[in-house]
JSON list of C-alpha atoms in Angstrom, two decimals:
[
{"chain": "A", "resi": 1, "resn": "UNK", "atom": "CA", "xyz": [84.41, 105.55, 173.53]},
{"chain": "A", "resi": 2, "resn": "UNK", "atom": "CA", "xyz": [86.66, 102.64, 174.45]},
{"chain": "A", "resi": 3, "resn": "UNK", "atom": "CA", "xyz": [84.73, 100.42, 172.06]},
{"chain": "A", "resi": 4, "resn": "UNK", "atom": "CA", "xyz": [85.46, 102.83, 169.17]},
{"chain": "A", "resi": 5, "resn": "UNK", "atom": "CA", "xyz": [89.17, 102.81, 170.01]},
{"chain": "A", "resi": 6, "resn": "UNK", "atom": "CA", "xyz": [89.17, 99.01, 170.07]},
{"chain": "A", "resi": 7, "resn": "UNK", "atom": "CA", "xyz": [87.50, 98.87, 166.63]},
{"chain": "A", "resi": 8, "resn": "UNK", "atom": "CA", "xyz": [89.94, 101.40, 165.18]},
{"chain": "A", "resi": 9, "resn": "UNK", "atom": "CA", "xyz": [92.92, 99.46, 166.56]},
{"chain": "A", "resi": 10, "resn": "UNK", "atom": "CA", "xyz": [91.60, 96.24, 165.06]},
{"chain": "A", "resi": 11, "resn": "UNK", "atom": "CA", "xyz": [91.07, 97.78, 161.64]},
{"chain": "A", "resi": 12, "resn": "UNK", "atom": "CA", "xyz": [94.56, 99.37, 161.76]},
{"chain": "A", "resi": 13, "resn": "UNK", "atom": "CA", "xyz": [96.16, 96.04, 162.62]},
{"chain": "A", "resi": 14, "resn": "UNK", "atom": "CA", "xyz": [94.25, 94.41, 159.75]},
{"chain": "A", "resi": 15, "resn": "UNK", "atom": "CA", "xyz": [95.46, 97.01, 157.23]},
{"chain": "A", "resi": 16, "resn": "UNK", "atom": "CA", "xyz": [99.08, 96.59, 158.37]},
{"chain": "A", "resi": 17, "resn": "UNK", "atom": "CA", "xyz": [98.84, 92.83, 158.04]},
{"chain": "A", "resi": 18, "resn": "UNK", "atom": "CA", "xyz": [97.34, 93.18, 154.56]},
{"chain": "A", "resi": 19, "resn": "UNK", "atom": "CA", "xyz": [100.19, 95.48, 153.51]},
{"chain": "A", "resi": 20, "resn": "UNK", "atom": "CA", "xyz": [102.73, 92.96, 154.77]},
{"chain": "A", "resi": 21, "resn": "UNK", "atom": "CA", "xyz": [101.02, 90.18, 152.80]},
{"chain": "A", "resi": 22, "resn": "UNK", "atom": "CA", "xyz": [100.89, 92.34, 149.66]},
{"chain": "A", "resi": 23, "resn": "UNK", "atom": "CA", "xyz": [104.63, 92.99, 149.84]},
{"chain": "A", "resi": 24, "resn": "UNK", "atom": "CA", "xyz": [105.52, 89.35, 150.40]},
{"chain": "A", "resi": 25, "resn": "UNK", "atom": "CA", "xyz": [103.28, 87.72, 147.75]},
{"chain": "A", "resi": 26, "resn": "UNK", "atom": "CA", "xyz": [101.13, 89.13, 144.95]},
{"chain": "A", "resi": 27, "resn": "UNK", "atom": "CA", "xyz": [98.25, 86.73, 145.69]},
{"chain": "A", "resi": 28, "resn": "UNK", "atom": "CA", "xyz": [95.94, 87.77, 148.55]},
{"chain": "A", "resi": 29, "resn": "UNK", "atom": "CA", "xyz": [92.55, 86.47, 149.53]},
{"chain": "A", "resi": 30, "resn": "UNK", "atom": "CA", "xyz": [90.03, 87.36, 152.19]},
{"chain": "A", "resi": 31, "resn": "UNK", "atom": "CA", "xyz": [87.87, 90.37, 153.03]},
{"chain": "A", "resi": 32, "resn": "UNK", "atom": "CA", "xyz": [89.47, 93.75, 153.49]},
{"chain": "A", "resi": 33, "resn": "UNK", "atom": "CA", "xyz": [87.71, 94.54, 156.72]},
{"chain": "A", "resi": 34, "resn": "UNK", "atom": "CA", "xyz": [86.64, 92.03, 159.32]},
{"chain": "A", "resi": 35, "resn": "UNK", "atom": "CA", "xyz": [87.41, 90.81, 162.78]},
{"chain": "A", "resi": 36, "resn": "UNK", "atom": "CA", "xyz": [90.83, 90.50, 164.35]},
{"chain": "A", "resi": 37, "resn": "UNK", "atom": "CA", "xyz": [90.71, 86.71, 164.03]},
{"chain": "A", "resi": 38, "resn": "UNK", "atom": "CA", "xyz": [90.32, 86.91, 160.26]},
{"chain": "A", "resi": 39, "resn": "UNK", "atom": "CA", "xyz": [93.24, 89.35, 160.05]},
{"chain": "A", "resi": 40, "resn": "UNK", "atom": "CA", "xyz": [95.50, 87.08, 162.07]},
{"chain": "A", "resi": 41, "resn": "UNK", "atom": "CA", "xyz": [94.95, 84.04, 159.81]},
{"chain": "A", "resi": 42, "resn": "UNK", "atom": "CA", "xyz": [97.16, 84.14, 156.65]},
{"chain": "A", "resi": 43, "resn": "UNK", "atom": "CA", "xyz": [95.52, 84.11, 153.26]},
{"chain": "A", "resi": 44, "resn": "UNK", "atom": "CA", "xyz": [95.52, 80.85, 151.37]},
{"chain": "A", "resi": 45, "resn": "UNK", "atom": "CA", "xyz": [97.22, 80.93, 147.93]},
{"chain": "A", "resi": 46, "resn": "UNK", "atom": "CA", "xyz": [95.01, 80.80, 144.90]},
{"chain": "A", "resi": 47, "resn": "UNK", "atom": "CA", "xyz": [95.61, 77.96, 142.39]},
{"chain": "A", "resi": 48, "resn": "UNK", "atom": "CA", "xyz": [94.07, 79.83, 139.45]},
{"chain": "A", "resi": 49, "resn": "UNK", "atom": "CA", "xyz": [97.10, 82.08, 138.87]},
{"chain": "A", "resi": 50, "resn": "UNK", "atom": "CA", "xyz": [99.66, 79.27, 138.05]},
{"chain": "A", "resi": 51, "resn": "UNK", "atom": "CA", "xyz": [97.21, 77.61, 135.68]},
{"chain": "A", "resi": 52, "resn": "UNK", "atom": "CA", "xyz": [96.65, 80.94, 133.89]},
{"chain": "A", "resi": 53, "resn": "UNK", "atom": "CA", "xyz": [100.41, 81.49, 133.54]},
{"chain": "A", "resi": 54, "resn": "UNK", "atom": "CA", "xyz": [100.84, 77.96, 132.21]},
{"chain": "A", "resi": 55, "resn": "UNK", "atom": "CA", "xyz": [98.12, 78.56, 129.62]},
{"chain": "A", "resi": 56, "resn": "UNK", "atom": "CA", "xyz": [99.80, 81.79, 128.56]},
{"chain": "A", "resi": 57, "resn": "UNK", "atom": "CA", "xyz": [103.15, 80.00, 128.15]},
{"chain": "A", "resi": 58, "resn": "UNK", "atom": "CA", "xyz": [101.52, 77.31, 126.01]},
{"chain": "A", "resi": 59, "resn": "UNK", "atom": "CA", "xyz": [99.89, 79.99, 123.86]},
{"chain": "A", "resi": 60, "resn": "UNK", "atom": "CA", "xyz": [103.21, 81.75, 123.28]},
{"chain": "A", "resi": 61, "resn": "UNK", "atom": "CA", "xyz": [104.91, 78.45, 122.41]},
{"chain": "A", "resi": 62, "resn": "UNK", "atom": "CA", "xyz": [102.20, 77.53, 119.91]},
{"chain": "A", "resi": 63, "resn": "UNK", "atom": "CA", "xyz": [102.48, 80.96, 118.27]},
{"chain": "A", "resi": 64, "resn": "UNK", "atom": "CA", "xyz": [106.26, 80.51, 117.93]},
{"chain": "A", "resi": 65, "resn": "UNK", "atom": "CA", "xyz": [105.75, 77.09, 116.31]},
{"chain": "A", "resi": 66, "resn": "UNK", "atom": "CA", "xyz": [103.26, 78.57, 113.85]},
{"chain": "A", "resi": 67, "resn": "UNK", "atom": "CA", "xyz": [105.79, 81.26, 112.89]},
{"chain": "A", "resi": 68, "resn": "UNK", "atom": "CA", "xyz": [108.43, 78.60, 112.26]},
{"chain": "A", "resi": 69, "resn": "UNK", "atom": "CA", "xyz": [106.02, 76.63, 110.07]},
{"chain": "A", "resi": 70, "resn": "UNK", "atom": "CA", "xyz": [105.15, 79.78, 108.11]},
{"chain": "A", "resi": 71, "resn": "UNK", "atom": "CA", "xyz": [108.84, 80.56, 107.60]},
{"chain": "A", "resi": 72, "resn": "UNK", "atom": "CA", "xyz": [109.51, 77.05, 106.29]},
{"chain": "A", "resi": 73, "resn": "UNK", "atom": "CA", "xyz": [106.55, 77.14, 103.89]},
{"chain": "A", "resi": 74, "resn": "UNK", "atom": "CA", "xyz": [108.24, 78.91, 100.91]},
{"chain": "A", "resi": 75, "resn": "UNK", "atom": "CA", "xyz": [111.00, 76.27, 100.83]},
{"chain": "A", "resi": 76, "resn": "UNK", "atom": "CA", "xyz": [108.42, 73.51, 100.37]},
{"chain": "A", "resi": 77, "resn": "UNK", "atom": "CA", "xyz": [106.69, 75.41, 97.58]},
{"chain": "A", "resi": 78, "resn": "UNK", "atom": "CA", "xyz": [109.86, 75.14, 95.48]},
{"chain": "A", "resi": 79, "resn": "UNK", "atom": "CA", "xyz": [109.54, 71.35, 95.44]},
{"chain": "A", "resi": 80, "resn": "UNK", "atom": "CA", "xyz": [107.47, 69.64, 92.78]},
{"chain": "A", "resi": 81, "resn": "UNK", "atom": "CA", "xyz": [106.78, 65.96, 92.32]},
{"chain": "A", "resi": 82, "resn": "UNK", "atom": "CA", "xyz": [107.90, 64.26, 89.15]},
{"chain": "A", "resi": 83, "resn": "UNK", "atom": "CA", "xyz": [104.92, 62.89, 87.23]},
{"chain": "A", "resi": 84, "resn": "UNK", "atom": "CA", "xyz": [104.64, 59.21, 86.44]},
{"chain": "A", "resi": 85, "resn": "UNK", "atom": "CA", "xyz": [104.51, 58.37, 82.74]},
{"chain": "A", "resi": 86, "resn": "UNK", "atom": "CA", "xyz": [102.15, 55.75, 81.39]},
{"chain": "A", "resi": 87, "resn": "UNK", "atom": "CA", "xyz": [103.78, 52.48, 80.37]},
{"chain": "A", "resi": 88, "resn": "UNK", "atom": "CA", "xyz": [107.05, 53.23, 82.14]},
{"chain": "A", "resi": 89, "resn": "UNK", "atom": "CA", "xyz": [108.59, 50.77, 84.58]},
{"chain": "A", "resi": 90, "resn": "UNK", "atom": "CA", "xyz": [108.92, 52.13, 88.12]},
{"chain": "A", "resi": 91, "resn": "UNK", "atom": "CA", "xyz": [111.38, 50.65, 90.59]},
{"chain": "A", "resi": 92, "resn": "UNK", "atom": "CA", "xyz": [110.92, 50.93, 94.37]},
{"chain": "A", "resi": 93, "resn": "UNK", "atom": "CA", "xyz": [113.69, 53.50, 94.75]},
{"chain": "A", "resi": 94, "resn": "UNK", "atom": "CA", "xyz": [111.77, 55.80, 92.38]},
{"chain": "A", "resi": 95, "resn": "UNK", "atom": "CA", "xyz": [109.13, 56.22, 95.10]},
{"chain": "A", "resi": 96, "resn": "UNK", "atom": "CA", "xyz": [111.56, 57.81, 97.54]},
{"chain": "A", "resi": 97, "resn": "UNK", "atom": "CA", "xyz": [111.36, 61.50, 98.31]},
{"chain": "A", "resi": 98, "resn": "UNK", "atom": "CA", "xyz": [114.82, 62.24, 96.91]},
{"chain": "A", "resi": 99, "resn": "UNK", "atom": "CA", "xyz": [113.83, 60.79, 93.54]},
{"chain": "A", "resi": 100, "resn": "UNK", "atom": "CA", "xyz": [110.27, 62.14, 93.43]},
{"chain": "A", "resi": 101, "resn": "UNK", "atom": "CA", "xyz": [111.15, 65.75, 94.21]},
{"chain": "A", "resi": 102, "resn": "UNK", "atom": "CA", "xyz": [111.77, 67.80, 91.09]},
{"chain": "A", "resi": 103, "resn": "UNK", "atom": "CA", "xyz": [113.72, 70.82, 92.20]},
{"chain": "A", "resi": 104, "resn": "UNK", "atom": "CA", "xyz": [113.61, 74.02, 90.20]},
{"chain": "A", "resi": 105, "resn": "UNK", "atom": "CA", "xyz": [117.03, 74.82, 88.84]},
{"chain": "A", "resi": 106, "resn": "UNK", "atom": "CA", "xyz": [117.79, 78.49, 89.08]},
{"chain": "A", "resi": 107, "resn": "UNK", "atom": "CA", "xyz": [119.49, 80.08, 86.13]},
{"chain": "A", "resi": 108, "resn": "UNK", "atom": "CA", "xyz": [123.02, 81.12, 87.06]},
{"chain": "A", "resi": 109, "resn": "UNK", "atom": "CA", "xyz": [123.67, 84.82, 86.96]},
{"chain": "A", "resi": 110, "resn": "UNK", "atom": "CA", "xyz": [126.18, 86.20, 84.54]},
{"chain": "A", "resi": 111, "resn": "UNK", "atom": "CA", "xyz": [129.40, 87.40, 86.16]},
{"chain": "A", "resi": 112, "resn": "UNK", "atom": "CA", "xyz": [129.50, 91.14, 86.71]},
{"chain": "A", "resi": 113, "resn": "UNK", "atom": "CA", "xyz": [133.28, 91.36, 86.52]},
{"chain": "A", "resi": 114, "resn": "UNK", "atom": "CA", "xyz": [135.48, 90.25, 83.68]},
{"chain": "A", "resi": 115, "resn": "UNK", "atom": "CA", "xyz": [138.11, 87.50, 83.79]},
{"chain": "A", "resi": 116, "resn": "UNK", "atom": "CA", "xyz": [141.46, 87.87, 85.46]},
{"chain": "A", "resi": 117, "resn": "UNK", "atom": "CA", "xyz": [144.59, 89.11, 83.78]},
{"chain": "A", "resi": 118, "resn": "UNK", "atom": "CA", "xyz": [146.09, 85.73, 82.92]},
{"chain": "A", "resi": 119, "resn": "UNK", "atom": "CA", "xyz": [142.79, 84.30, 81.75]},
{"chain": "A", "resi": 120, "resn": "UNK", "atom": "CA", "xyz": [142.04, 87.35, 79.60]},
{"chain": "A", "resi": 121, "resn": "UNK", "atom": "CA", "xyz": [145.48, 87.29, 78.02]},
{"chain": "A", "resi": 122, "resn": "UNK", "atom": "CA", "xyz": [145.05, 83.62, 77.15]},
{"chain": "A", "resi": 123, "resn": "UNK", "atom": "CA", "xyz": [141.58, 84.22, 75.66]},
{"chain": "A", "resi": 124, "resn": "UNK", "atom": "CA", "xyz": [142.09, 87.55, 73.87]},
{"chain": "A", "resi": 125, "resn": "UNK", "atom": "CA", "xyz": [142.46, 86.87, 70.12]},
{"chain": "A", "resi": 126, "resn": "UNK", "atom": "CA", "xyz": [143.55, 90.44, 69.39]},
{"chain": "A", "resi": 127, "resn": "UNK", "atom": "CA", "xyz": [146.51, 90.07, 71.71]},
{"chain": "A", "resi": 128, "resn": "UNK", "atom": "CA", "xyz": [147.44, 86.65, 70.37]},
{"chain": "A", "resi": 129, "resn": "UNK", "atom": "CA", "xyz": [147.38, 87.78, 66.73]},
{"chain": "A", "resi": 130, "resn": "UNK", "atom": "CA", "xyz": [148.88, 91.19, 67.53]},
{"chain": "A", "resi": 131, "resn": "UNK", "atom": "CA", "xyz": [145.92, 93.07, 66.00]},
{"chain": "A", "resi": 132, "resn": "UNK", "atom": "CA", "xyz": [144.87, 96.53, 67.07]},
{"chain": "A", "resi": 133, "resn": "UNK", "atom": "CA", "xyz": [141.05, 96.57, 67.40]},
{"chain": "A", "resi": 134, "resn": "UNK", "atom": "CA", "xyz": [140.97, 100.27, 66.57]},
{"chain": "A", "resi": 135, "resn": "UNK", "atom": "CA", "xyz": [142.31, 99.53, 63.10]},
{"chain": "A", "resi": 136, "resn": "UNK", "atom": "CA", "xyz": [139.30, 97.28, 62.46]},
{"chain": "A", "resi": 137, "resn": "UNK", "atom": "CA", "xyz": [136.68, 100.02, 62.69]},
{"chain": "A", "resi": 138, "resn": "UNK", "atom": "CA", "xyz": [135.74, 99.38, 59.03]},
{"chain": "A", "resi": 139, "resn": "UNK", "atom": "CA", "xyz": [135.21, 95.65, 59.64]},
{"chain": "A", "resi": 140, "resn": "UNK", "atom": "CA", "xyz": [131.44, 95.60, 60.27]},
{"chain": "A", "resi": 141, "resn": "UNK", "atom": "CA", "xyz": [131.29, 91.81, 60.51]},
{"chain": "A", "resi": 142, "resn": "UNK", "atom": "CA", "xyz": [133.87, 91.77, 63.31]},
{"chain": "A", "resi": 143, "resn": "UNK", "atom": "CA", "xyz": [132.28, 94.61, 65.26]},
{"chain": "A", "resi": 144, "resn": "UNK", "atom": "CA", "xyz": [128.85, 92.99, 64.98]},
{"chain": "A", "resi": 145, "resn": "UNK", "atom": "CA", "xyz": [129.84, 90.26, 67.44]},
{"chain": "A", "resi": 146, "resn": "UNK", "atom": "CA", "xyz": [130.62, 92.82, 70.14]},
{"chain": "A", "resi": 147, "resn": "UNK", "atom": "CA", "xyz": [127.22, 94.58, 70.00]},
{"chain": "A", "resi": 148, "resn": "UNK", "atom": "CA", "xyz": [123.88, 93.38, 71.38]},
{"chain": "A", "resi": 149, "resn": "UNK", "atom": "CA", "xyz": [120.57, 93.38, 69.49]},
{"chain": "A", "resi": 150, "resn": "UNK", "atom": "CA", "xyz": [119.71, 96.78, 70.99]},
{"chain": "A", "resi": 151, "resn": "UNK", "atom": "CA", "xyz": [123.04, 98.28, 69.99]},
{"chain": "A", "resi": 152, "resn": "UNK", "atom": "CA", "xyz": [124.71, 98.06, 73.41]},
{"chain": "A", "resi": 153, "resn": "UNK", "atom": "CA", "xyz": [128.41, 97.28, 73.53]},
{"chain": "A", "resi": 154, "resn": "UNK", "atom": "CA", "xyz": [129.01, 94.03, 75.38]},
{"chain": "A", "resi": 155, "resn": "UNK", "atom": "CA", "xyz": [130.80, 94.29, 78.69]},
{"chain": "A", "resi": 156, "resn": "UNK", "atom": "CA", "xyz": [134.16, 92.77, 79.40]},
{"chain": "A", "resi": 157, "resn": "UNK", "atom": "CA", "xyz": [132.48, 90.03, 81.43]},
{"chain": "A", "resi": 158, "resn": "UNK", "atom": "CA", "xyz": [130.90, 88.75, 78.19]},
{"chain": "A", "resi": 159, "resn": "UNK", "atom": "CA", "xyz": [133.67, 89.46, 75.68]},
{"chain": "A", "resi": 160, "resn": "UNK", "atom": "CA", "xyz": [136.48, 88.14, 77.87]},
{"chain": "A", "resi": 161, "resn": "UNK", "atom": "CA", "xyz": [139.00, 90.59, 76.42]},
{"chain": "A", "resi": 162, "resn": "UNK", "atom": "CA", "xyz": [141.77, 92.39, 78.21]},
{"chain": "A", "resi": 163, "resn": "UNK", "atom": "CA", "xyz": [141.24, 95.94, 79.44]},
{"chain": "A", "resi": 164, "resn": "UNK", "atom": "CA", "xyz": [143.23, 97.42, 76.55]},
{"chain": "A", "resi": 165, "resn": "UNK", "atom": "CA", "xyz": [141.43, 95.44, 73.85]},
{"chain": "A", "resi": 166, "resn": "UNK", "atom": "CA", "xyz": [138.03, 96.19, 75.43]},
{"chain": "A", "resi": 167, "resn": "UNK", "atom": "CA", "xyz": [138.68, 99.93, 75.39]},
{"chain": "A", "resi": 168, "resn": "UNK", "atom": "CA", "xyz": [139.89, 99.93, 71.80]},
{"chain": "A", "resi": 169, "resn": "UNK", "atom": "CA", "xyz": [136.97, 97.77, 70.64]},
{"chain": "A", "resi": 170, "resn": "UNK", "atom": "CA", "xyz": [134.59, 100.33, 72.14]},
{"chain": "A", "resi": 171, "resn": "UNK", "atom": "CA", "xyz": [136.41, 103.15, 70.36]},
{"chain": "A", "resi": 172, "resn": "UNK", "atom": "CA", "xyz": [136.26, 101.25, 67.07]},
{"chain": "A", "resi": 173, "resn": "UNK", "atom": "CA", "xyz": [132.50, 100.68, 67.44]},
{"chain": "A", "resi": 174, "resn": "UNK", "atom": "CA", "xyz": [131.82, 104.34, 68.23]},
{"chain": "A", "resi": 175, "resn": "UNK", "atom": "CA", "xyz": [133.96, 105.43, 65.30]},
{"chain": "A", "resi": 176, "resn": "UNK", "atom": "CA", "xyz": [132.14, 103.06, 62.93]},
{"chain": "A", "resi": 177, "resn": "UNK", "atom": "CA", "xyz": [128.80, 104.41, 64.15]},
{"chain": "A", "resi": 178, "resn": "UNK", "atom": "CA", "xyz": [129.90, 107.98, 63.58]},
{"chain": "A", "resi": 179, "resn": "UNK", "atom": "CA", "xyz": [130.96, 107.11, 60.04]},
{"chain": "A", "resi": 180, "resn": "UNK", "atom": "CA", "xyz": [127.68, 105.29, 59.31]},
{"chain": "A", "resi": 181, "resn": "UNK", "atom": "CA", "xyz": [129.20, 101.85, 58.81]},
{"chain": "A", "resi": 182, "resn": "UNK", "atom": "CA", "xyz": [127.14, 100.16, 61.52]},
{"chain": "A", "resi": 183, "resn": "UNK", "atom": "CA", "xyz": [123.75, 101.25, 62.92]},
{"chain": "A", "resi": 184, "resn": "UNK", "atom": "CA", "xyz": [123.53, 103.17, 66.16]},
{"chain": "A", "resi": 185, "resn": "UNK", "atom": "CA", "xyz": [120.50, 101.72, 67.95]},
{"chain": "A", "resi": 186, "resn": "UNK", "atom": "CA", "xyz": [120.50, 98.08, 66.87]},
{"chain": "A", "resi": 187, "resn": "UNK", "atom": "CA", "xyz": [122.75, 95.26, 65.79]},
{"chain": "A", "resi": 188, "resn": "UNK", "atom": "CA", "xyz": [123.95, 95.02, 62.21]},
{"chain": "A", "resi": 189, "resn": "UNK", "atom": "CA", "xyz": [121.69, 92.54, 60.42]},
{"chain": "A", "resi": 190, "resn": "UNK", "atom": "CA", "xyz": [123.00, 89.94, 58.02]},
{"chain": "A", "resi": 191, "resn": "UNK", "atom": "CA", "xyz": [121.33, 91.53, 55.03]},
{"chain": "A", "resi": 192, "resn": "UNK", "atom": "CA", "xyz": [123.12, 94.79, 55.87]},
{"chain": "A", "resi": 193, "resn": "UNK", "atom": "CA", "xyz": [126.59, 93.26, 56.02]},
{"chain": "A", "resi": 194, "resn": "UNK", "atom": "CA", "xyz": [127.16, 93.56, 52.27]},
{"chain": "A", "resi": 195, "resn": "UNK", "atom": "CA", "xyz": [126.14, 97.21, 52.27]},
{"chain": "A", "resi": 196, "resn": "UNK", "atom": "CA", "xyz": [128.40, 97.94, 55.24]},
{"chain": "A", "resi": 197, "resn": "UNK", "atom": "CA", "xyz": [131.33, 96.28, 53.52]},
{"chain": "A", "resi": 198, "resn": "UNK", "atom": "CA", "xyz": [130.63, 98.26, 50.36]},
{"chain": "A", "resi": 199, "resn": "UNK", "atom": "CA", "xyz": [130.53, 101.54, 52.30]},
{"chain": "A", "resi": 200, "resn": "UNK", "atom": "CA", "xyz": [133.73, 100.75, 54.17]},
{"chain": "A", "resi": 201, "resn": "UNK", "atom": "CA", "xyz": [135.67, 99.79, 51.02]},
{"chain": "A", "resi": 202, "resn": "UNK", "atom": "CA", "xyz": [134.40, 102.49, 48.63]},
{"chain": "A", "resi": 203, "resn": "UNK", "atom": "CA", "xyz": [134.04, 105.58, 50.79]},
{"chain": "A", "resi": 204, "resn": "UNK", "atom": "CA", "xyz": [136.83, 104.97, 53.24]}
]
């Protein structure tokens, strides 16, 4: 009976010591159940865990470097090398990267807004000559320059007129379309200019 109590006390002391080791450090070695001498000796740290963490850190760093290289790839695709022409003299500075790279020039976008007030007043021919655009609804040649090939009225960003002249030019174009002087869905062709002038002078 006393021997059983001794064994139970030894196993209880071993479990308590193992719990203390588990709270202090995550690494624990040794058998779970054994003699009291094995429970009294502290567990030696394992060297495999730091090496595994170091390998994981290197893996994460390599993945981050690959992402950076993939992000920088589209910028290099925009660069093209200038070809060498046969029979042309090449100086040493022509072999440099700045001279060899042929960069693609992007086409500038058209401005979405029109010019400012002072710039439009200086550019507007109707304002300079004191001409009302609405009175020129019968002038098919003049209205032709303010209409695109598909019959769309050009915006103020392309015409460069003032707000007043732009509004009255639009009214003149719509009036000329309603009267049949200029076509509705396309631009007035050059062969139709004579007919438009004839219609505007005879009928109206």
